Amino acid sequence: MHAGRNASEPGLIKVQEEIKSGKNVAKIVRKLCEENNLDPKQCRFWLIDNMVYMSENKSGAIVKFNRQTNTSLFSIPYSLHVLQIALVAFKNALFRKLNIMSGLSL
């Protein structure tokens, strides 16, 4: 999500399925910034879904993007996804390993 041409209008950029790695995601986002005349230095954070390829400390997309654009953006995890991860981990620790692909199963 980014501020559109008019700062009061939010805009969305849809990223098609690509090979999910920090390097590829950073490259795609940088390219989209260039194509849409978005200045990465005006960005403050990434709102992410906690995928490892996004936030990994040394090779995640955010680290790669920061290096490529000389910025220091940080991530804000999507709260409901964080809650789901915590609840699944809690249930797995108490009962058994859950076999769920997505969604919340209590």
mmCIF file of C-alpha atoms in Angstrom:
data_model
loop_
_atom_site.group_PDB
_atom_site.id
_atom_site.type_symbol
_atom_site.label_atom_id
_atom_site.label_comp_id
_atom_site.label_asym_id
_atom_site.label_seq_id
_atom_site.Cartn_x
_atom_site.Cartn_y
_atom_site.Cartn_z
ATOM 1 C CA MET A 1 0.000 0.000 0.000
ATOM 2 C CA HIS A 2 1.262 3.452 -0.759
ATOM 3 C CA ALA A 3 -0.001 7.000 -0.858
ATOM 4 C CA GLY A 4 -1.342 7.599 -4.333
ATOM 5 C CA ARG A 5 -0.651 10.672 -6.411
ATOM 6 C CA ASN A 6 -2.938 12.535 -4.032
ATOM 7 C CA ALA A 7 -1.510 11.809 -0.564
ATOM 8 C CA SER A 8 -5.013 11.472 0.904
ATOM 9 C CA GLU A 9 -5.831 8.567 -1.424
ATOM 10 C CA PRO A 10 -4.208 5.237 -0.568
ATOM 11 C CA GLY A 11 -3.175 3.000 -3.420
ATOM 12 C CA LEU A 12 -2.370 -0.679 -3.715
ATOM 13 C CA ILE A 13 0.215 -2.420 -5.812
ATOM 14 C CA LYS A 14 -0.507 -6.075 -6.528
ATOM 15 C CA VAL A 15 2.552 -8.287 -6.784
ATOM 16 C CA GLN A 16 2.000 -11.397 -8.849
ATOM 17 C CA GLU A 17 3.225 -14.758 -7.631
ATOM 18 C CA GLU A 18 6.974 -14.990 -8.046
ATOM 19 C CA ILE A 19 9.623 -17.223 -6.575
ATOM 20 C CA LYS A 20 9.375 -16.232 -2.947
ATOM 21 C CA SER A 21 12.781 -15.194 -1.731
ATOM 22 C CA GLY A 22 13.969 -12.036 -0.046
ATOM 23 C CA LYS A 23 16.058 -11.116 -3.073
ATOM 24 C CA ASN A 24 13.170 -11.483 -5.554
ATOM 25 C CA VAL A 25 10.612 -9.667 -3.407
ATOM 26 C CA ALA A 26 13.016 -6.751 -2.801
ATOM 27 C CA LYS A 27 13.732 -6.547 -6.533
ATOM 28 C CA ILE A 28 10.008 -6.563 -7.420
ATOM 29 C CA VAL A 29 9.148 -3.883 -4.858
ATOM 30 C CA ARG A 30 12.065 -1.680 -5.956
ATOM 31 C CA LYS A 31 10.962 -2.039 -9.601
ATOM 32 C CA LEU A 32 7.348 -1.190 -8.700
ATOM 33 C CA CYS A 33 8.540 1.896 -6.814
ATOM 34 C CA GLU A 34 10.439 3.031 -9.905
ATOM 35 C CA GLU A 35 7.533 2.314 -12.277
ATOM 36 C CA ASN A 36 5.072 4.192 -10.048
ATOM 37 C CA ASN A 37 7.394 7.097 -9.226
ATOM 38 C CA LEU A 38 7.452 6.207 -5.531
ATOM 39 C CA ASP A 39 10.443 7.403 -3.541
ATOM 40 C CA PRO A 40 11.576 4.601 -1.175
ATOM 41 C CA LYS A 41 13.020 7.251 1.136
ATOM 42 C CA GLN A 42 9.449 8.481 1.719
ATOM 43 C CA CYS A 43 8.398 5.018 2.930
ATOM 44 C CA ARG A 44 8.472 4.282 6.649
ATOM 45 C CA PHE A 45 7.615 0.593 7.058
ATOM 46 C CA TRP A 46 6.491 -2.653 5.434
ATOM 47 C CA LEU A 47 3.258 -4.286 6.614
ATOM 48 C CA ILE A 48 4.083 -7.972 6.302
ATOM 49 C CA ASP A 49 2.499 -11.375 6.832
ATOM 50 C CA ASN A 50 5.532 -12.744 8.733
ATOM 51 C CA MET A 51 6.812 -14.958 5.960
ATOM 52 C CA VAL A 52 10.466 -15.770 6.553
ATOM 53 C CA TYR A 53 11.459 -14.517 3.105
ATOM 54 C CA MET A 54 10.129 -11.086 4.108
ATOM 55 C CA SER A 55 11.676 -10.549 7.514
ATOM 56 C CA GLU A 56 14.673 -12.831 7.862
ATOM 57 C CA ASN A 57 17.479 -10.869 9.560
ATOM 58 C CA LYS A 58 20.190 -11.270 6.916
ATOM 59 C CA SER A 59 18.488 -12.226 3.673
ATOM 60 C CA GLY A 60 14.881 -11.106 4.027
ATOM 61 C CA ALA A 61 13.209 -8.808 1.525
ATOM 62 C CA ILE A 62 13.243 -5.844 3.886
ATOM 63 C CA VAL A 63 16.986 -6.124 4.544
ATOM 64 C CA LYS A 64 17.691 -6.522 0.820
ATOM 65 C CA PHE A 65 15.426 -3.590 -0.097
ATOM 66 C CA ASN A 66 17.050 -1.370 2.533
ATOM 67 C CA ARG A 67 20.494 -2.173 1.120
ATOM 68 C CA GLN A 68 19.407 -1.620 -2.493
ATOM 69 C CA THR A 69 17.716 1.715 -1.789
ATOM 70 C CA ASN A 70 19.863 3.005 1.084
ATOM 71 C CA THR A 71 16.827 3.178 3.375
ATOM 72 C CA SER A 72 16.092 1.885 6.862
ATOM 73 C CA LEU A 73 12.511 0.654 6.696
ATOM 74 C CA PHE A 74 11.186 -1.716 9.353
ATOM 75 C CA SER A 75 8.419 -4.290 9.401
ATOM 76 C CA ILE A 76 5.073 -4.258 11.142
ATOM 77 C CA PRO A 77 3.641 -7.776 11.374
ATOM 78 C CA TYR A 78 0.019 -8.395 10.493
ATOM 79 C CA SER A 79 -1.516 -8.831 13.959
ATOM 80 C CA LEU A 80 -4.068 -11.533 13.190
ATOM 81 C CA HIS A 81 -1.420 -13.669 11.526
ATOM 82 C CA VAL A 82 0.835 -13.225 14.559
ATOM 83 C CA LEU A 83 -2.058 -14.310 16.789
ATOM 84 C CA GLN A 84 -2.699 -17.368 14.611
ATOM 85 C CA ILE A 85 0.962 -18.398 14.784
ATOM 86 C CA ALA A 86 0.946 -18.010 18.576
ATOM 87 C CA LEU A 87 -2.278 -20.004 19.006
ATOM 88 C CA VAL A 88 -1.149 -22.832 16.734
ATOM 89 C CA ALA A 89 2.204 -23.021 18.537
ATOM 90 C CA PHE A 90 0.379 -23.079 21.886
ATOM 91 C CA LYS A 91 -1.947 -25.898 20.783
ATOM 92 C CA ASN A 92 0.949 -27.848 19.299
ATOM 93 C CA ALA A 93 2.878 -27.575 22.559
ATOM 94 C CA LEU A 94 -0.073 -28.708 24.688
ATOM 95 C CA PHE A 95 -1.736 -31.321 22.545
ATOM 96 C CA ARG A 96 -0.335 -32.446 19.245
ATOM 97 C CA LYS A 97 1.012 -31.048 16.019
ATOM 98 C CA LEU A 98 -1.787 -29.514 13.967
ATOM 99 C CA ASN A 99 -2.032 -30.252 10.291
ATOM 100 C CA ILE A 100 -3.516 -27.018 9.008
ATOM 101 C CA MET A 101 -2.647 -25.257 5.796
ATOM 102 C CA SER A 102 -4.206 -21.897 6.606
ATOM 103 C CA GLY A 103 -6.800 -20.284 8.776
ATOM 104 C CA LEU A 104 -7.366 -20.699 12.470
ATOM 105 C CA SER A 105 -8.536 -24.026 13.847
ATOM 106 C CA LEU A 106 -9.248 -24.143 17.570
#
